[in-house]
Every structure is written in structure tokens, then in C-alpha cells.
Coordinates of C-alpha atoms in Angstrom, one line a residue:
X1 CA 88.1 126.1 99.4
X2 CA 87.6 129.2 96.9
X3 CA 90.5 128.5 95.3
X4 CA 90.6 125.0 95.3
X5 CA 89.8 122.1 92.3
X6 CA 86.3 121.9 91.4
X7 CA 83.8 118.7 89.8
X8 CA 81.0 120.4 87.8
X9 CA 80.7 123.8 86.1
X10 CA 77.9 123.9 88.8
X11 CA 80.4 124.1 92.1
X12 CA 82.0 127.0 89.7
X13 CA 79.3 129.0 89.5
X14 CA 78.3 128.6 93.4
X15 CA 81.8 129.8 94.0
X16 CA 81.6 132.6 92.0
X17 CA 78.3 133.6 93.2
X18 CA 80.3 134.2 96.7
X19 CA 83.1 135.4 95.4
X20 CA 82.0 138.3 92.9
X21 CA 79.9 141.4 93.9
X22 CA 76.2 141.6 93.5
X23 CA 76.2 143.3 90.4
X24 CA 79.3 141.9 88.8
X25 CA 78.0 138.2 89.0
X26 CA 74.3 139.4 88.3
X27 CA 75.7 141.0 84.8
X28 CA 76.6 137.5 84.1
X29 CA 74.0 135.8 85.2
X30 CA 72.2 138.3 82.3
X31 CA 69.3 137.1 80.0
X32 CA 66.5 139.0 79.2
X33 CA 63.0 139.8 79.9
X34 CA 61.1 137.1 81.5
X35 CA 64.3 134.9 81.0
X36 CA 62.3 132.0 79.1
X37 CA 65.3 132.0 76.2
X38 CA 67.8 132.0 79.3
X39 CA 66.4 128.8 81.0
X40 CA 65.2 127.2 77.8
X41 CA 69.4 127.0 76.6
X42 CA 69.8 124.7 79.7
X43 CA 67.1 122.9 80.1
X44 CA 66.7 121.5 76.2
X45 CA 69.8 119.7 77.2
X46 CA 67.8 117.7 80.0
X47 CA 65.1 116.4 77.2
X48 CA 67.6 114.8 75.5
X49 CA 68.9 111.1 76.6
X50 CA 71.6 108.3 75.8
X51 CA 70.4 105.1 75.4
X52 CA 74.6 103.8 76.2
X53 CA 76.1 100.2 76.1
X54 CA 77.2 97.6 78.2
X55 CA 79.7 96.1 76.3
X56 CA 82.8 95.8 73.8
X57 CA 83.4 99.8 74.5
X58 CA 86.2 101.4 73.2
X59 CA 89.2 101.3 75.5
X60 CA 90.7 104.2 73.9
X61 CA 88.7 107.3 73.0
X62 CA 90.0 110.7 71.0
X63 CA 88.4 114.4 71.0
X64 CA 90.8 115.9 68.8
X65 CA 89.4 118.2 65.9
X66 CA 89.9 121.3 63.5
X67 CA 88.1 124.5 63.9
X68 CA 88.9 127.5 61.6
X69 CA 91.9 126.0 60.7
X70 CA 93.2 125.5 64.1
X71 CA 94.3 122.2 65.8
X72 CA 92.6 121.9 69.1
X73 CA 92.4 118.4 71.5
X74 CA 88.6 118.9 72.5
X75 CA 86.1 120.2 70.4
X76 CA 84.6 123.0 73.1
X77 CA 86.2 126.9 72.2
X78 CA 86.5 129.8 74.2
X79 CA 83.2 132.1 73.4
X80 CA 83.6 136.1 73.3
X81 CA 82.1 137.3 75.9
X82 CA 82.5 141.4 76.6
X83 CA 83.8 143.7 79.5
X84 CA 84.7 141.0 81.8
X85 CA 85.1 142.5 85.5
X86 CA 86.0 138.9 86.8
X87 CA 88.9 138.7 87.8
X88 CA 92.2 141.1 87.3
X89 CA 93.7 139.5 84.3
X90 CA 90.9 139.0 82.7
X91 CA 90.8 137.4 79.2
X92 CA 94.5 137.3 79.5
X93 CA 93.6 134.6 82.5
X94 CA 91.2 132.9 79.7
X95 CA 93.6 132.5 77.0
X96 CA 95.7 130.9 79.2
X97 CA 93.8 128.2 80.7
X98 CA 92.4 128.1 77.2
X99 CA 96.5 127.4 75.9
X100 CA 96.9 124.8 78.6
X101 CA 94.1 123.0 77.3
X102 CA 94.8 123.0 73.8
X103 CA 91.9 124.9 72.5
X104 CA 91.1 127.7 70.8
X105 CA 89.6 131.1 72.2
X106 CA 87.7 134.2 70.7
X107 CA 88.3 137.8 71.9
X108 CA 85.0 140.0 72.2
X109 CA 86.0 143.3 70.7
X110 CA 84.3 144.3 73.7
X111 CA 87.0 142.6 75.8
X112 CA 89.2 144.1 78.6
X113 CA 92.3 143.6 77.7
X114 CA 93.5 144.4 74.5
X115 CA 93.9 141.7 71.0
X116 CA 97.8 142.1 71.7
X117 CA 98.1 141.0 75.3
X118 CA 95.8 137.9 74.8
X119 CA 97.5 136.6 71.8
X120 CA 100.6 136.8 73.0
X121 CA 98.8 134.1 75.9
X122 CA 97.4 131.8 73.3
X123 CA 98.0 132.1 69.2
X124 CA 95.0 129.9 68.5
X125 CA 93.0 133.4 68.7
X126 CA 89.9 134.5 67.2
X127 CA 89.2 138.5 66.9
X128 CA 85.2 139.0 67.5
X129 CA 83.7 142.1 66.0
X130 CA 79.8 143.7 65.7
X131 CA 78.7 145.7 63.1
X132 CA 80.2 148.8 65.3
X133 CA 80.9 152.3 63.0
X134 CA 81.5 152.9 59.4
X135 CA 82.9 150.9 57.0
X136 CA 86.8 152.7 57.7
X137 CA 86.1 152.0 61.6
X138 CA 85.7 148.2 60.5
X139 CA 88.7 148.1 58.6
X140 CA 91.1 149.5 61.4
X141 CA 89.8 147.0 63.4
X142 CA 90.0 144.3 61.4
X143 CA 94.0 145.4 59.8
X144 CA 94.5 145.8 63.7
X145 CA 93.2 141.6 64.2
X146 CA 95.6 140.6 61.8
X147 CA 98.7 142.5 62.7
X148 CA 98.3 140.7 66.2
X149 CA 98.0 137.6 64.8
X150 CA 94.4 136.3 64.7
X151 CA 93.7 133.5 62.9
X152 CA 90.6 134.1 62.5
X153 CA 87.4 136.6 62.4
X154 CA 84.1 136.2 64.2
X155 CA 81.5 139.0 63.3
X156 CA 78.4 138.5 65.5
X157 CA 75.4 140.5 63.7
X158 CA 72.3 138.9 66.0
X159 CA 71.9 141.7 69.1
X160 CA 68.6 143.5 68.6
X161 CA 69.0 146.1 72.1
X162 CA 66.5 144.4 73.8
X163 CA 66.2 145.9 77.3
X164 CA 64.8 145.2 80.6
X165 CA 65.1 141.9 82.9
X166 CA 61.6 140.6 85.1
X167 CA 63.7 140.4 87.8
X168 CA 65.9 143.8 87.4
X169 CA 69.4 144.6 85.7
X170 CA 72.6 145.6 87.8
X171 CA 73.6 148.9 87.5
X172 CA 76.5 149.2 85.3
X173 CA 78.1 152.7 85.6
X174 CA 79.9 154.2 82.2
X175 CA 83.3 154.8 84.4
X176 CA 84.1 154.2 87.7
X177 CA 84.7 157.6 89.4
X178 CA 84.1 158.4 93.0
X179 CA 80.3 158.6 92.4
X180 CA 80.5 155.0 91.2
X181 CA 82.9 153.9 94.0
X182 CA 80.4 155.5 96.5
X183 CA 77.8 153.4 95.0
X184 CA 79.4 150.0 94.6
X185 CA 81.5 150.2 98.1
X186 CA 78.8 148.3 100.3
X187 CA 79.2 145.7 97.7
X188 CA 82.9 145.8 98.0
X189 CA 82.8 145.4 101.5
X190 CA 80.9 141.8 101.3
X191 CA 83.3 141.0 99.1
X192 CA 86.6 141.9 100.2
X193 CA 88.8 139.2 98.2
X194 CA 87.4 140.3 95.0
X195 CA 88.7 143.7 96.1
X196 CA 91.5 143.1 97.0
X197 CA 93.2 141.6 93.9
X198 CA 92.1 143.9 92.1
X199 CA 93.6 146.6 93.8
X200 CA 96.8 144.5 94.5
X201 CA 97.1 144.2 90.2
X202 CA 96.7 147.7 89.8
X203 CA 92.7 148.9 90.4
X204 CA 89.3 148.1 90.1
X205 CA 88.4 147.7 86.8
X206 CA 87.4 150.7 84.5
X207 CA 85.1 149.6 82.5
X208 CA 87.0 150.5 78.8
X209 CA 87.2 148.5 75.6
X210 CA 90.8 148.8 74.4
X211 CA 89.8 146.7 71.3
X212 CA 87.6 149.8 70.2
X213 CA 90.1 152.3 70.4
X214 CA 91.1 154.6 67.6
X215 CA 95.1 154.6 66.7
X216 CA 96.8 156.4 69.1
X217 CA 93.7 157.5 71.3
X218 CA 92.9 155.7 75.2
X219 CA 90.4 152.8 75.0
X220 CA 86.8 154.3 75.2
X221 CA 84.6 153.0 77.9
X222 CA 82.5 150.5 77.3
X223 CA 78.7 152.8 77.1
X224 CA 81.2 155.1 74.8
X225 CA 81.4 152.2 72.2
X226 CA 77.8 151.1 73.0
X227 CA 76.2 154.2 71.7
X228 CA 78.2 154.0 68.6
X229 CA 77.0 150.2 67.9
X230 CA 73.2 151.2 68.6
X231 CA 73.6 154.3 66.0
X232 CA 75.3 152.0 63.6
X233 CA 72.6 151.4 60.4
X234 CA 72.0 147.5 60.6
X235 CA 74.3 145.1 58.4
X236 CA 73.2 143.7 55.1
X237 CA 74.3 140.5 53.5
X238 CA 76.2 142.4 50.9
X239 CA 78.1 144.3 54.0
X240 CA 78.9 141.0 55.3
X241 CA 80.1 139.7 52.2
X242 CA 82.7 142.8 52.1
X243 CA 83.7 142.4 55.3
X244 CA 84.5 138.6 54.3
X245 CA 86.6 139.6 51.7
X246 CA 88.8 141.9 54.2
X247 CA 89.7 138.9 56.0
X248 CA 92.2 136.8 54.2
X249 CA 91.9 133.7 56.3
X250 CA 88.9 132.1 58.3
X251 CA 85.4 133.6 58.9
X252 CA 82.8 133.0 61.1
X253 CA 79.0 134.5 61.3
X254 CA 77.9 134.2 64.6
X255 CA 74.2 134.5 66.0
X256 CA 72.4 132.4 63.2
X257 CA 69.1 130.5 64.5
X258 CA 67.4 130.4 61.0
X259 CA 68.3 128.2 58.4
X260 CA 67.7 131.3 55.9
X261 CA 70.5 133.1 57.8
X262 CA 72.4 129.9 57.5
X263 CA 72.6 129.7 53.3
X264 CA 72.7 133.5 53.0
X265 CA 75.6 133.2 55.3
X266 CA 77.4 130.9 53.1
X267 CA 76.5 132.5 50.3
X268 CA 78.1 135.3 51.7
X269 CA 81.5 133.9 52.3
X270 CA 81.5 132.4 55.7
X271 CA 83.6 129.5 56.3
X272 CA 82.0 129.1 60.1
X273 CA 78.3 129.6 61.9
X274 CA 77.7 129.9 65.6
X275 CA 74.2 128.4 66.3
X276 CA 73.6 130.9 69.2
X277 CA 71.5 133.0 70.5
X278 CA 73.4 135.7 72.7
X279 CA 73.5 133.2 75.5
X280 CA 69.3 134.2 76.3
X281 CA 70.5 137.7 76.6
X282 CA 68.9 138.9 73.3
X283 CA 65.6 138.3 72.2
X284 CA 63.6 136.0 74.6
X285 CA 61.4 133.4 73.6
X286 CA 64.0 132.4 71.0
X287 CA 64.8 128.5 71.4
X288 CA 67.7 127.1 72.6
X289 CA 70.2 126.6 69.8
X290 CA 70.3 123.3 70.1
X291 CA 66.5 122.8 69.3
X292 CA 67.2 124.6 65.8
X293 CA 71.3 122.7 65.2
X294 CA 69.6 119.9 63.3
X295 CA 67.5 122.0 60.7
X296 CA 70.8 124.0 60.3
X297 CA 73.0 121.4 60.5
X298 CA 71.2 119.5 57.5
X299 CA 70.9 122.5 55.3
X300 CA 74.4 124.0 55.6
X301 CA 76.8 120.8 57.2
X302 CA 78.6 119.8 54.4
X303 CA 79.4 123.7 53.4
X304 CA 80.8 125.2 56.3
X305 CA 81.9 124.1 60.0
X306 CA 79.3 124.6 62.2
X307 CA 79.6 125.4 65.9
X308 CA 76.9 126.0 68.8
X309 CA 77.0 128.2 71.5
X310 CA 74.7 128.0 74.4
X311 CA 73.8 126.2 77.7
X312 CA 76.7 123.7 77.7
X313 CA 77.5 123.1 81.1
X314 CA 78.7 119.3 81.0
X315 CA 80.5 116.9 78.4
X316 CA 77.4 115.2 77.7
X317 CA 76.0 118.4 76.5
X318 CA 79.0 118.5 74.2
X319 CA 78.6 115.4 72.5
X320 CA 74.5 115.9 72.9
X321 CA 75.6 118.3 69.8
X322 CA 78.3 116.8 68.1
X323 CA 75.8 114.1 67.5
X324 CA 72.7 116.4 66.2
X325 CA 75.7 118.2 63.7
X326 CA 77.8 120.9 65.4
X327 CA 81.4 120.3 64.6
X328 CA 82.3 121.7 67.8
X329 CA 80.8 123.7 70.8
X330 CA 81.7 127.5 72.2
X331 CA 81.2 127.9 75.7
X332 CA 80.4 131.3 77.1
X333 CA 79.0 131.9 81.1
X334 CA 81.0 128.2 82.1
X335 CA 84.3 129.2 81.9
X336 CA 83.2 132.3 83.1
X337 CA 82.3 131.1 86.3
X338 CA 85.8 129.3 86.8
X339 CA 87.3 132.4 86.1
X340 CA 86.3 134.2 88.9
X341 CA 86.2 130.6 91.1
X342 CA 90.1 130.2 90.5
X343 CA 92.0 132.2 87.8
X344 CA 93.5 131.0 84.7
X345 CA 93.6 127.4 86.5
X346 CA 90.1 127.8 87.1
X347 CA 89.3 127.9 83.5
X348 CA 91.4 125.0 82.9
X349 CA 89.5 123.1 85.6
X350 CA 86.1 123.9 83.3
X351 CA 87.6 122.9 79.9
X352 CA 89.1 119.4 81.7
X353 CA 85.6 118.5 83.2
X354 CA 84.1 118.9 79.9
X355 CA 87.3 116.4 78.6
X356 CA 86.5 114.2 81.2
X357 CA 82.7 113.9 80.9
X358 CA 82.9 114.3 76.9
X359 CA 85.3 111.1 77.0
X360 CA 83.1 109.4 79.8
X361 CA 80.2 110.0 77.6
X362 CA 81.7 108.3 74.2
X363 CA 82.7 105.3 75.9
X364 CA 79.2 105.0 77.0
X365 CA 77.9 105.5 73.6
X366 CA 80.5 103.2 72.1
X367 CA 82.3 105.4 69.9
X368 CA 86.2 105.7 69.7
X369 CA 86.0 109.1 68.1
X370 CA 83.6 112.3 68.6
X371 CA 84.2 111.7 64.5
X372 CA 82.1 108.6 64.8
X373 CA 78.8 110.0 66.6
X374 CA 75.5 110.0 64.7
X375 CA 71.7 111.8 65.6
X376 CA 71.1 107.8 66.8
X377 CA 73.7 108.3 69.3
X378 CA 70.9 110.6 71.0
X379 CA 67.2 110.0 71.8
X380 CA 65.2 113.2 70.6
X381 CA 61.8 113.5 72.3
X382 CA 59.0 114.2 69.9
X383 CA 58.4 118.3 69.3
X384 CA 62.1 119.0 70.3
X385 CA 63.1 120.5 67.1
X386 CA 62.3 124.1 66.3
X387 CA 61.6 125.4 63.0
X388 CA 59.8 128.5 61.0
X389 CA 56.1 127.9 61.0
X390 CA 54.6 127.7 57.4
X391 CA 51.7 129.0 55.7
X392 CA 49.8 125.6 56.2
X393 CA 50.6 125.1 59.3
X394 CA 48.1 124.6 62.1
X395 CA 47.7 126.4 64.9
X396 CA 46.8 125.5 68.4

């Protein structure tokens, strides 16, 4: 059944959960600390309702949009997401099942597989960066983006290092020599499919970041790059207005939970925000970003698209945040888990169910077109909405 169709993102992640090792599926799983932020990206979801029809419902419903400039049939992206020991092709896999589905993908610069491979898998590509090295670092990597043919650039500047999980981290190893092997085999042996297609495509995975290679050197591992990011001096606004205007086509800041961020953003450039807040991994006890969309939403909307990433597991979810002001959604640990359930198909099978229950949902609603959906669509429980405390404000 491993490899058969699935109905919710929920039978995906159950079958990845049996199919991936112990510490592979337990680096996804991720968050951070005592995992409020982790849970808190799901559950917001549940407090919000549809109050739907009964009556003179459109018989004909469309998803279609425009995201950085690119034509996709459903308004839910392909998130970056980083060293992905899932399944043996990887983000090639993604892009794929992202292609077949008309949508749009972004490629972590932390990826597996390298910018060329997965665009030549899907051309609605967008190149993900962190503030990573110095300024001529940046620049190689973003002359590198646009000789393979991204059509756009995501620069995600909201990690903080936070370390340590309540309920303990996998061990990660920097390379996977005999040591490592030694370590990881009883794992291995409880999962011996995972194992084996590796090994039947070439190896278990080493752990590099070809995206991060210097011209003309091997890809560096993945704890290589990692200590160059932490001893990187922290972005300001001005460096992300420079590295704006080294991109000649769309640009996206991603990580911004503060309406603040949000203007200075724009202000800096920025045709695109991702409401997001690491998927929980980062700094816990932030909300979930759809508890801070409509602040955002109101004081930025009509400058620049604006997308939100985190805890979208169904199509309700979707249009839960199409209504409250996101132009579109990025989804991160969902297709994830279909990934490793089932390939590139299984990634397909992720991006139809959210077609299926996003179209399913509009009906309900009433609305022909996610174009048409307003914050009355939704019923928004009182306290729901998060927002920077004020000097008058009162304290309980």
C-alpha cells in the first residue's frame, strides 16, 4: 500500500513515518524547543470555520493565479526546504510532481541536488538563498540562479540558530563515512526499502549542498556551509536592498511576521513576502503565520504579492488564507511527506488533494473564483489575530 494513492496529507505522513528511518523522518518532523510555534501553525487553522451555503453554488469553480510572474493552476507553491534525505531524487522528484501539477517550486540553496538538474524538471523555478558569505559569495550565487534559469529569487533572512528540541534532535552526522554508517545501520535495517533505493540510484545520501559550491570545487557538506551562515554578520535592510538590485526579475523576502518587516521589505525592493515562520523550527512561541496574515496583509496587500507559509495541510487551509489576504500559499513538510510516501507521483498526489479540497471548499463558500473570496468568507474567533503589544496596552 506504500506506494499506492493517498486521501489526506495525513495518510502521507503516516506512510512516511514507516517508510523513512528514525532520524531522517524525525529531522522533518523538526520544530523547536517546547514545540508551542510547531503545533500552534496547525492548530490556528482548526479555530477558524466556514459558515457555507446551501444553494445557487457555482457549478464551475477556477484556482488559477500569478505568482512572481509565473502562471500556475492552483495557488499552493513548492516551499524550500533544505538537505532533503527523502527519497533518491530528491527535489528533482519535487519539481516534477510540482510540473505535472502546474505550479511553481522554490529550490533551498541548501538543496540536494543542484539549481541545474531541477530546472531542467520544471522552469517555473525559484532559487532560495540565506544571507550565507560575503557580498562576492552572494553574487556567484545569485549570477549562478540566473544562468539556470530561475525566474525568480527568494532570500529568507528570519533563522536566529535556535537550538535544542524538549523531546531531543536526531543526530545528523556532517558526512556519512563508516563511523556514520556504523551508527545509522540499526536504523537501516528497520527500514530496508528506504535502503535500498537508495543504494539501487547510486548511494545513501551524503549530506552536501551542491547549490553552495564554489566554481569548479565539490559541493561542501551541509555543517561545511552551516558554519559559514552562523559566522556570516546579520543582514541589514540596505544589504537587502543591494541584493534586490542584483536580481533583474522577481524578489521575494521570506520569514516576515511583523508588519514593520513587511513596509521595510517593500521599501527595500521586494516584489513578494512569505508570512512564515521557519515552519516552528525557529524561534518558538512565535504565532502561526496565519494569526499575523491579516495585520500584514492590510498594511502591505496592495504593494506586493503576498504568500504564507506554514501548517497547510488541507484545501480548506488554503482558501482559510486566500480569504484573510495571502495571494497564494507555500507548502513545506506536506509535500514532503508524499515524497518519501510515493516519489514524484506522491507529490502530485499532495498538490491534487489540496485542488480537490480547495475547489470543494469554494463551492461551499459560493465563490466561482479563489479571486472572489473575502475575510467574511471565514469566521475569525475573537483574540485570533496577533499583533505587537503597545505601550498602553494592558497586561494580564
Amino acid at each position: 500500500m506504500s506506494g499506492a494513492w493517498f486521501e489526506t496529507v495525513a495518510e502521507a505522513q503516516r506512510r512516511a513515518k514507516k517508510r523513512l528511518p528514525k532520524s531522517v523522518y524525525g529531522a522533518l518532523i523538526a520544530g523547536g524547543q517546547a514545540g508551542r510555534t510547531l503545533k500552534d501553525n496547525i492548530d490556528a487553522f482548526g479555530e477558524l470555520e466556514f459558515l457555507p451555503h446551501t444553494a445557487e453554488l457555482p457549478r464551475e469553480r477556477t484556482m488559477s493565479t500569478t505568482v512572481m510572474g509565473q502562471d500556475i493552476s492552483l495557488p499552493v507553491l513548492i516551499s524550500p526546504t533544505g538537505v532533503q534525505a527523502v527519497h533518491p531524487d530528491g527535489e528533482v522528484a519535487v519539481a516534477r510532481g510540482a510540473a505535472a501539477a502546474d505550479t511553481a517550486m522554490g529550490l533551498s540553496s541548501f538543496a540536494s541536488r543542484s539549481i541545474e538538474d531541477v530546472s531542467s524538471a520544471n522552469e517555473k523555478l525559484f532559487f532560495q538563498m540565506y544571507w550565507s558569505g560575503d557580498r562576492e559569495l552572494l553574487l556567484q550565487r545569485v549570477e549562478r540562479a540566473a544562468k539556470a534559469g530561475a525566474k525568480g529569487l527568494i532570500v529568507t533572512l528570519d533563522w536566529t540558530f535556535s537550538s535544542g528540541r524538549d523531546w531531543g534532535s536526531p543526530m545528523i552526522p556532517e558526512k556519512i563515512d563508516l563511523k556514520a554508517l556504523l551508527h545509522f545501520a540499526p536504523e537501516g535495517m528497520l527500514r530496508p526499502r528506504w535502503v535500498l533505493d537508495f543504494l539501487r540510484r547510486g548511494g545513501i545520501p551524503d549530506l552536501t549542498v551542491p547549490n553552495m559550491a564554489l566554481p569548479g570545487q565539490p559541493a561542501p557538506t551541509f555543517f561545511g556551509v552551516y558554519g559559514e551562515w552562523m559566522q556570516t554578520p546579520m543582514p541589514t535592510w540596505a544589504d537587502v536592498q543591494w541584493l534586490r538590485e542584483q536580481w533583474d526579475g522577481p524578489f521575494m523576502v521570506k520569514g516576515i511576521m511583523h508588519t514593520e518587516d513587511a513596509r521595510r521589505a517593500v521599501d527595500s525592493g521586494a516584489t513578494a513576502i512569505s508570512v512564515s515562520n521557519h515552519g516552528g523550527n525557529n524561534l518558538d512561541s512565535t504565532p502561526a503565520p496565519i494569526r499575523v496574515l491579516p495585520g500584514i496583509a492590510a498594511a502591505v496587500g496592495d504593494q506586493v504579492e503576498v504568500l504564507l507559509d506554514g501548517g497547510i495541510r488541507r484545501g480548506g487551509d488554503v482558501v482559510k488564507a486566500l480569504a484573510l489576504g495571502a495571494d497564494a500559499v507555500m507548502i513545506g513538510r506536506a509535500y514532503l511527506w508524499g515524497l518519501a510516501a510515493n516519489g514524484q507521483a506522491g507529490v502530485q498526489n499532495v498538490l491534487d488533494i489540496l485542488r480537490s479540497g480547495i475547489d470543494s471548499t469554494l463551492m461551499g463558500l459560493g465563490r466561482a473564483s479563489i479571486h472572489d473570496l473575502v475575510p467574511s468568507d471565514v469566521v475569525v474567533p475573537e483574540g485570533f489575530t496577533r499583533s505587537p503589544a503597545t505601550a498602553d496596552s494592558t497586561f494580564r
